[in-house]
Amino acid sequence: MDILEHFRQTDALLEGHFILSSGLHSPNYLQCALALQYPADAARFGRAIAEHFTNENIETVASPAIGGLVIGYAVAAALNVRFIWTERQDGVMTLRRGFSVRENERILVVEDVITTGGSTRECIEALETRGAKVVGAASIIDRSGGAADVGVPRIALVSMQVPSYKPEDCPLCKAGTEAVKPGSRTKV
Ligand SMILES: [Zn+2]
């Protein structure tokens, strides 16, 4: 399975010269939700992540909402375990909707994309403060190139560096190409 090829085909990964929502410029734009539109694709990625954890006695998969929901559910389905999620309430990642965890319950935390690892870390903290044992973390894409540390063993199906630049430092601008907002450009 060539994951990045699937991302390109579904426009989940664009290559060119983009203005990110942060205002920074980048040669790549990633929108994981587009790669997961078809359940069969999500299930395939879910199985690929699940294969790394078949010997870990995972009891539950948990994801930070919203980005982790589709892939987390797919991993839980592949492992045949339950699926729960954390979400922010007043800015703090927490368990809502009546979800609860047991003392020492073995949990795998799954996200679509890890950039700094921030939401995965917040999800882990929300679970561990309630007594669960987070035994691992996973994502489809690791945008940190392996650098993000979430405090538990972590895997990603694809590791990539996605550079971003201030407009005044952008080498693509210096090369004379025009930066575009994602969505205003067709796939390459
Ligand atoms: Zn630029």
Coordinates of N, CA and C and ligand atoms in Angstrom, one line a residue:
M1 N 0.9 -1.2 0.0 CA 0.0 0.0 0.0 C 0.9 1.2 0.0
D2 N 0.8 2.1 -1.0 CA 1.5 3.3 -1.0 C 0.6 4.4 -0.5
I3 N 0.8 4.7 0.8 CA -0.1 5.7 1.5 C 0.0 7.1 0.9
L4 N 1.2 7.5 0.6 CA 1.3 8.9 0.1 C 0.7 9.0 -1.3
E5 N 0.8 7.9 -2.1 CA 0.1 7.9 -3.4 C -1.4 8.1 -3.2
H6 N -1.9 7.3 -2.2 CA -3.4 7.4 -2.0 C -3.7 8.9 -1.5
F7 N -2.9 9.4 -0.7 CA -3.1 10.8 -0.2 C -3.1 11.8 -1.4
R8 N -2.2 11.6 -2.4 CA -2.1 12.5 -3.5 C -3.4 12.3 -4.4
Q9 N -3.8 11.0 -4.6 CA -4.9 10.8 -5.5 C -6.2 11.3 -4.9
T10 N -6.3 11.4 -3.6 CA -7.6 11.9 -3.0 C -7.5 13.4 -2.6
D11 N -6.4 14.1 -3.1 CA -6.1 15.5 -2.8 C -5.9 15.7 -1.3
A12 N -5.6 14.7 -0.5 CA -5.3 14.9 0.9 C -3.9 15.4 1.1
L13 N -3.1 15.2 0.1 CA -1.7 15.8 0.1 C -1.5 16.5 -1.2
L14 N -1.4 17.8 -1.1 CA -1.1 18.7 -2.3 C 0.3 19.1 -2.3
E15 N 0.9 19.2 -3.5 CA 2.3 19.7 -3.6 C 2.3 20.9 -4.5
G16 N 3.0 21.9 -4.1 CA 3.0 23.1 -4.9 C 3.6 24.3 -4.0
H17 N 2.8 25.3 -3.8 CA 3.2 26.5 -3.0 C 1.9 27.0 -2.4
F18 N 1.8 26.8 -1.1 CA 0.6 27.1 -0.4 C 0.7 28.1 0.8
I19 N -0.4 28.8 1.0 CA -0.5 29.7 2.1 C -1.3 28.9 3.2
L20 N -0.7 28.5 4.3 CA -1.4 27.8 5.3 C -2.3 28.7 6.2
S21 N -3.2 28.1 7.0 CA -4.1 28.9 7.8 C -3.3 29.8 8.8
S22 N -2.1 29.3 9.1 CA -1.2 30.1 10.0 C -0.6 31.3 9.3
G23 N -0.8 31.4 7.9 CA -0.1 32.5 7.2 C 1.2 32.1 6.6
L24 N 1.8 31.0 7.2 CA 3.1 30.5 6.7 C 2.9 29.9 5.3
H25 N 4.0 29.9 4.5 CA 4.0 29.2 3.2 C 4.6 27.8 3.3
S26 N 4.2 26.9 2.5 CA 4.7 25.6 2.5 C 4.5 24.9 1.1
P27 N 5.5 24.0 0.8 CA 5.3 23.3 -0.5 C 4.3 22.2 -0.4
N28 N 3.8 21.9 0.8 CA 2.8 20.8 0.9 C 1.6 21.3 1.7
Y29 N 0.5 20.7 1.4 CA -0.7 20.9 2.2 C -1.4 19.5 2.4
L30 N -1.7 19.3 3.7 CA -2.2 18.0 4.1 C -3.6 18.1 4.7
Q31 N -4.5 17.4 4.2 CA -5.9 17.4 4.7 C -6.3 15.9 4.8
C32 N -6.0 15.3 6.0 CA -6.2 13.9 6.1 C -7.6 13.4 5.9
A33 N -8.6 14.3 6.2 CA -10.0 13.8 6.1 C -10.3 13.4 4.7
L34 N -9.7 14.0 3.7 CA -10.0 13.7 2.3 C -9.5 12.2 2.0
A35 N -8.5 11.8 2.7 CA -8.0 10.4 2.4 C -8.8 9.3 3.1
L36 N -9.7 9.8 4.0 CA -10.5 8.8 4.8 C -12.0 8.9 4.4
Q37 N -12.3 9.5 3.3 CA -13.7 9.6 2.9 C -14.4 8.3 2.7
Y38 N -13.7 7.3 2.1 CA -14.3 6.0 1.8 C -14.0 5.0 2.9
P39 N -15.0 4.4 3.5 CA -14.8 3.5 4.7 C -13.7 2.4 4.4
A40 N -13.7 2.0 3.1 CA -12.8 0.9 2.8 C -11.3 1.4 3.0
D41 N -11.1 2.6 2.6 CA -9.7 3.2 2.8 C -9.4 3.4 4.2
A42 N -10.4 3.9 5.0 CA -10.1 4.1 6.4 C -9.9 2.7 7.1
A43 N -10.6 1.7 6.7 CA -10.5 0.4 7.3 C -9.1 -0.2 7.0
R44 N -8.6 0.1 5.8 CA -7.2 -0.4 5.4 C -6.2 0.3 6.2
F45 N -6.3 1.6 6.4 CA -5.3 2.3 7.3 C -5.4 1.8 8.7
G46 N -6.7 1.5 9.1 CA -6.9 1.1 10.5 C -6.3 -0.3 10.7
R47 N -6.4 -1.2 9.8 CA -5.7 -2.5 9.9 C -4.2 -2.4 9.9
A48 N -3.7 -1.5 9.1 CA -2.2 -1.3 9.0 C -1.7 -0.8 10.4
I49 N -2.4 0.1 11.0 CA -2.0 0.6 12.4 C -2.2 -0.5 13.4
A50 N -3.3 -1.2 13.3 CA -3.6 -2.3 14.3 C -2.6 -3.4 14.3
E51 N -2.0 -3.7 13.2 CA -1.0 -4.7 13.1 C 0.2 -4.5 14.0
H52 N 0.5 -3.2 14.3 CA 1.6 -2.9 15.1 C 1.3 -3.2 16.6
F53 N 0.1 -3.4 17.0 CA -0.3 -3.5 18.4 C -1.0 -4.8 18.7
T54 N -0.9 -5.8 17.9 CA -1.7 -7.0 18.1 C -1.3 -7.8 19.3
N55 N 0.0 -7.5 19.8 CA 0.5 -8.3 21.0 C 0.5 -7.4 22.2
E56 N -0.2 -6.3 22.2 CA -0.2 -5.3 23.3 C -1.4 -5.4 24.2
N57 N -2.2 -6.4 24.0 CA -3.5 -6.6 24.8 C -4.2 -5.2 24.9
I58 N -4.4 -4.5 23.8 CA -5.1 -3.3 23.8 C -6.6 -3.6 24.2
E59 N -7.1 -2.9 25.1 CA -8.5 -3.0 25.5 C -9.4 -2.0 24.9
T60 N -8.8 -0.8 24.6 CA -9.6 0.3 24.1 C -8.7 1.2 23.2
V61 N -9.3 1.7 22.2 CA -8.7 2.8 21.4 C -9.4 4.1 21.7
A62 N -8.5 5.1 21.9 CA -9.1 6.5 22.2 C -8.4 7.4 21.2
S63 N -9.2 8.4 20.8 CA -8.7 9.5 19.9 C -9.1 10.8 20.4
P64 N -8.2 11.8 20.1 CA -8.7 13.2 20.3 C -9.6 13.7 19.2
A65 N -10.7 14.2 19.5 CA -11.7 14.7 18.5 C -11.1 16.0 17.9
I66 N -11.4 16.4 16.7 CA -12.2 15.6 15.7 C -11.3 14.8 14.8
G67 N -10.1 15.2 14.6 CA -9.2 14.6 13.6 C -9.0 13.1 13.8
G68 N -9.0 12.6 15.0 CA -8.7 11.2 15.2 C -9.9 10.3 15.1
L69 N -11.1 10.8 15.0 CA -12.3 10.0 15.1 C -12.4 8.9 14.1
V70 N -12.2 9.2 12.8 CA -12.4 8.2 11.8 C -11.4 7.1 11.8
I71 N -10.1 7.5 11.9 CA -9.0 6.5 11.9 C -9.0 5.7 13.3
G72 N -9.4 6.4 14.4 CA -9.4 5.7 15.7 C -10.5 4.6 15.6
Y73 N -11.6 5.0 15.1 CA -12.7 4.0 15.0 C -12.3 2.8 14.1
A74 N -11.6 3.1 13.1 CA -11.1 2.0 12.1 C -10.1 1.1 12.8
V75 N -9.2 1.7 13.6 CA -8.2 0.9 14.4 C -8.9 0.0 15.4
A76 N -9.9 0.6 16.1 CA -10.7 -0.2 17.1 C -11.4 -1.3 16.5
A77 N -12.0 -1.1 15.3 CA -12.7 -2.1 14.6 C -11.7 -3.3 14.2
A78 N -10.5 -2.9 13.7 CA -9.5 -3.9 13.4 C -9.1 -4.7 14.6
L79 N -9.0 -4.1 15.7 CA -8.5 -4.8 16.9 C -9.7 -5.4 17.7
N80 N -10.9 -5.1 17.2 CA -12.2 -5.6 17.8 C -12.2 -5.2 19.3
V81 N -11.9 -3.9 19.6 CA -12.0 -3.4 20.9 C -12.9 -2.2 20.9
R82 N -13.2 -1.6 22.1 CA -14.1 -0.5 22.1 C -13.4 0.8 21.7
F83 N -14.1 1.8 21.3 CA -13.6 3.1 20.8 C -14.2 4.2 21.6
I84 N -13.4 5.1 22.2 CA -13.9 6.3 22.8 C -13.1 7.5 22.4
W85 N -13.5 8.7 22.7 CA -12.7 9.9 22.3 C -12.7 10.9 23.4
T86 N -11.7 11.8 23.3 CA -11.6 12.9 24.2 C -11.9 14.2 23.3
E87 N -12.4 15.2 24.0 CA -12.6 16.5 23.3 C -12.4 17.6 24.2
R88 N -12.2 18.8 23.7 CA -12.0 19.9 24.5 C -13.3 20.5 25.1
Q89 N -13.2 20.8 26.4 CA -14.3 21.5 27.1 C -13.6 22.7 27.8
D90 N -14.0 23.9 27.4 CA -13.4 25.1 27.9 C -11.9 25.1 27.7
G91 N -11.4 24.5 26.5 CA -10.0 24.5 26.2 C -9.3 23.3 26.8
V92 N -9.9 22.5 27.6 CA -9.2 21.4 28.3 C -9.7 20.1 27.7
M93 N -8.7 19.2 27.3 CA -9.1 17.9 26.7 C -9.6 17.0 27.8
T94 N -10.8 16.5 27.6 CA -11.4 15.7 28.6 C -12.3 14.6 28.0
L95 N -12.7 13.6 28.9 CA -13.7 12.6 28.5 C -15.1 13.1 28.8
R96 N -16.0 13.1 27.8 CA -17.4 13.5 28.0 C -18.3 12.4 27.6
R97 N -19.6 12.7 27.4 CA -20.6 11.8 26.9 C -20.7 10.5 27.7
G98 N -20.3 10.5 28.9 CA -20.5 9.3 29.7 C -19.4 8.3 29.6
F99 N -18.4 8.6 28.7 CA -17.3 7.7 28.6 C -16.5 7.6 29.9
S100 N -16.1 6.4 30.2 CA -15.2 6.2 31.4 C -14.2 5.2 31.1
V101 N -13.1 5.2 31.9 CA -12.1 4.2 31.8 C -11.8 3.5 33.2
R102 N -11.4 2.2 33.1 CA -11.0 1.5 34.3 C -9.6 1.8 34.7
E103 N -9.3 1.5 36.0 CA -8.0 1.6 36.5 C -7.1 0.6 35.7
N104 N -6.0 1.1 35.2 CA -5.0 0.3 34.4 C -5.6 -0.3 33.1
E105 N -6.7 0.2 32.6 CA -7.2 -0.2 31.3 C -6.2 0.2 30.2
R106 N -5.9 -0.8 29.4 CA -4.8 -0.7 28.4 C -5.3 0.0 27.1
I107 N -4.9 1.2 26.9 CA -5.4 2.1 25.8 C -4.4 2.4 24.8
L108 N -4.8 2.4 23.5 CA -4.0 2.9 22.4 C -4.6 4.2 21.9
V109 N -3.8 5.3 21.9 CA -4.3 6.6 21.4 C -3.9 6.8 19.9
V110 N -4.9 7.1 19.1 CA -4.8 7.1 17.6 C -5.2 8.5 17.1
E111 N -4.4 9.1 16.3 CA -4.7 10.4 15.6 C -4.5 10.2 14.1
D112 N -5.1 11.1 13.3 CA -4.8 11.0 11.9 C -3.4 11.5 11.6
V113 N -3.0 12.7 12.1 CA -1.7 13.3 11.8 C -1.1 13.8 13.1
I114 N 0.1 13.5 13.3 CA 0.8 14.1 14.4 C 1.8 15.2 13.9
T115 N 1.7 16.4 14.4 CA 2.6 17.5 14.0 C 3.5 17.8 15.2
T116 N 3.0 18.2 16.3 CA 3.9 18.4 17.5 C 3.6 17.3 18.5
G117 N 2.5 16.6 18.3 CA 2.1 15.6 19.3 C 1.2 16.2 20.4
G118 N 0.8 17.5 20.3 CA 0.1 18.2 21.3 C -1.2 17.5 21.7
S119 N -2.1 17.3 20.7 CA -3.4 16.7 21.0 C -3.3 15.3 21.5
T120 N -2.4 14.5 21.0 CA -2.2 13.1 21.5 C -1.7 13.2 23.0
R121 N -0.8 14.1 23.3 CA -0.4 14.2 24.7 C -1.5 14.6 25.6
E122 N -2.3 15.5 25.1 CA -3.5 16.0 26.0 C -4.5 14.9 26.1
C123 N -4.7 14.1 25.1 CA -5.6 12.9 25.2 C -5.1 11.9 26.2
I124 N -3.7 11.6 26.1 CA -3.1 10.7 27.0 C -3.3 11.1 28.5
E125 N -3.1 12.4 28.7 CA -3.2 13.0 30.0 C -4.6 12.8 30.6
A126 N -5.6 13.1 29.7 CA -7.0 13.0 30.1 C -7.3 11.6 30.5
L127 N -6.7 10.6 29.9 CA -7.0 9.2 30.2 C -6.2 8.7 31.4
E128 N -5.0 9.2 31.5 CA -4.2 8.7 32.6 C -4.6 9.3 34.0
T129 N -5.1 10.6 33.9 CA -5.5 11.2 35.2 C -6.7 10.4 35.7
R130 N -7.4 9.7 34.8 CA -8.6 8.8 35.3 C -8.1 7.4 35.5
G131 N -6.8 7.1 35.5 CA -6.3 5.8 36.0 C -6.0 4.8 34.9
A132 N -6.3 5.2 33.6 CA -6.0 4.2 32.5 C -4.5 4.2 32.3
K133 N -4.1 3.1 31.6 CA -2.7 2.9 31.2 C -2.6 3.1 29.7
V134 N -2.1 4.2 29.2 CA -1.9 4.3 27.7 C -0.6 3.6 27.4
V135 N -0.7 2.6 26.5 CA 0.5 1.7 26.2 C 1.1 2.1 24.9
G136 N 0.4 3.0 24.1 CA 1.1 3.4 22.8 C 0.2 4.4 22.2
A137 N 0.8 5.0 21.1 CA 0.2 6.0 20.3 C 0.5 5.8 18.9
A138 N -0.4 6.2 18.0 CA -0.2 5.9 16.5 C -0.9 7.0 15.7
S139 N -0.4 7.2 14.5 CA -1.0 8.1 13.6 C -0.8 7.6 12.2
I140 N -1.6 8.0 11.2 CA -1.3 7.7 9.8 C 0.0 8.4 9.4
I141 N 0.0 9.7 9.6 CA 1.1 10.5 9.2 C 1.8 11.1 10.4
D142 N 3.1 11.1 10.3 CA 3.9 11.9 11.3 C 4.6 13.0 10.6
R143 N 4.1 14.2 10.9 CA 4.7 15.4 10.2 C 5.9 15.9 10.9
S144 N 6.3 15.3 12.0 CA 7.4 15.8 12.8 C 8.7 15.1 12.3
G145 N 8.6 14.2 11.4 CA 9.8 13.4 11.0 C 10.4 12.6 12.1
G146 N 9.5 12.2 13.0 CA 9.9 11.3 14.1 C 10.2 12.0 15.4
A147 N 10.2 13.4 15.4 CA 10.7 14.2 16.5 C 9.6 14.3 17.6
A148 N 8.4 14.2 17.3 CA 7.4 14.4 18.3 C 7.4 13.4 19.4
D149 N 7.5 13.8 20.7 CA 7.6 12.9 21.8 C 6.3 13.0 22.6
V150 N 5.6 11.9 22.7 CA 4.3 11.9 23.4 C 4.3 11.1 24.7
G151 N 5.5 10.7 25.1 CA 5.7 10.0 26.4 C 5.4 8.5 26.4
V152 N 4.9 8.0 25.3 CA 4.7 6.5 25.2 C 5.2 6.1 23.8
P153 N 5.4 4.8 23.7 CA 5.9 4.3 22.4 C 4.9 4.7 21.3
R154 N 5.5 5.2 20.1 CA 4.6 5.8 19.1 C 5.0 5.2 17.7
I155 N 4.0 4.9 16.9 CA 4.3 4.6 15.5 C 3.5 5.5 14.5
A156 N 4.0 5.6 13.3 CA 3.2 6.2 12.2 C 3.4 5.4 11.0
L157 N 2.4 5.4 10.1 CA 2.5 4.7 8.9 C 3.4 5.4 7.9
V158 N 3.4 6.7 8.0 CA 4.3 7.5 7.1 C 4.9 8.6 7.9
S159 N 6.2 8.8 7.8 CA 6.9 9.9 8.5 C 7.4 10.9 7.4
M160 N 7.1 12.1 7.6 CA 7.5 13.1 6.6 C 7.8 14.5 7.2
Q161 N 8.7 15.2 6.6 CA 8.9 16.6 7.1 C 8.1 17.5 6.2
V162 N 7.3 18.4 6.8 CA 6.6 19.3 6.0 C 7.1 20.7 6.3
P163 N 8.0 21.3 5.5 CA 8.6 22.6 5.8 C 7.6 23.7 5.7
S164 N 7.7 24.7 6.5 CA 6.9 25.9 6.4 C 7.8 27.1 6.6
Y165 N 7.4 28.2 5.9 CA 8.3 29.4 5.9 C 7.5 30.7 6.1
K166 N 8.1 31.6 6.8 CA 7.5 33.0 6.8 C 7.5 33.5 5.3
P167 N 6.5 34.2 4.9 CA 6.4 34.6 3.5 C 7.7 35.3 3.0
E168 N 8.3 36.1 3.9 CA 9.5 36.9 3.5 C 10.8 36.0 3.4
D169 N 10.7 34.7 4.0 CA 11.8 33.8 3.9 C 11.5 32.7 2.9
C170 N 10.4 32.7 2.3 CA 9.9 31.5 1.5 C 10.8 31.3 0.2
P171 N 11.5 30.2 0.1 CA 12.3 30.0 -1.1 C 11.4 29.8 -2.4
L172 N 10.1 29.4 -2.2 CA 9.2 29.3 -3.4 C 8.9 30.6 -3.9
C173 N 8.6 31.6 -3.0 CA 8.4 33.0 -3.4 C 9.6 33.5 -4.1
K174 N 10.8 33.2 -3.5 CA 12.0 33.8 -4.1 C 12.2 33.2 -5.5
A175 N 11.7 32.0 -5.7 CA 11.8 31.3 -7.0 C 10.8 31.9 -8.0
G176 N 9.9 32.7 -7.5 CA 9.0 33.4 -8.4 C 7.6 32.8 -8.6
T177 N 7.3 31.7 -7.9 CA 6.0 31.1 -8.1 C 5.0 31.7 -7.1
E178 N 3.7 31.6 -7.5 CA 2.7 32.3 -6.7 C 2.2 31.4 -5.6
A179 N 2.0 31.8 -4.4 CA 1.4 31.0 -3.3 C -0.1 31.1 -3.4
V180 N -0.7 29.9 -3.2 CA -2.2 29.9 -3.3 C -2.8 29.3 -2.0
K181 N -4.0 29.6 -1.8 CA -4.7 29.0 -0.7 C -5.1 27.6 -1.1
P182 N -5.0 26.6 -0.2 CA -5.4 25.2 -0.6 C -6.9 25.3 -1.0
G183 N -7.2 24.5 -2.0 CA -8.6 24.5 -2.5 C -8.8 25.2 -3.7
S184 N -7.8 26.2 -4.0 CA -7.9 27.0 -5.2 C -7.1 26.4 -6.3
R185 N -6.6 25.2 -6.0 CA -5.7 24.6 -7.0 C -6.0 23.1 -7.2
T186 N -5.9 22.6 -8.4 CA -6.2 21.2 -8.6 C -5.0 20.3 -8.3
K187 N -5.2 19.0 -8.1 CA -4.0 18.2 -7.7 C -3.0 18.1 -8.8
V188 N -1.7 17.8 -8.3 CA -0.6 17.7 -9.3 C -0.3 16.2 -9.6
Ligands
ZN1 ZN 6.0 31.4 -0.6

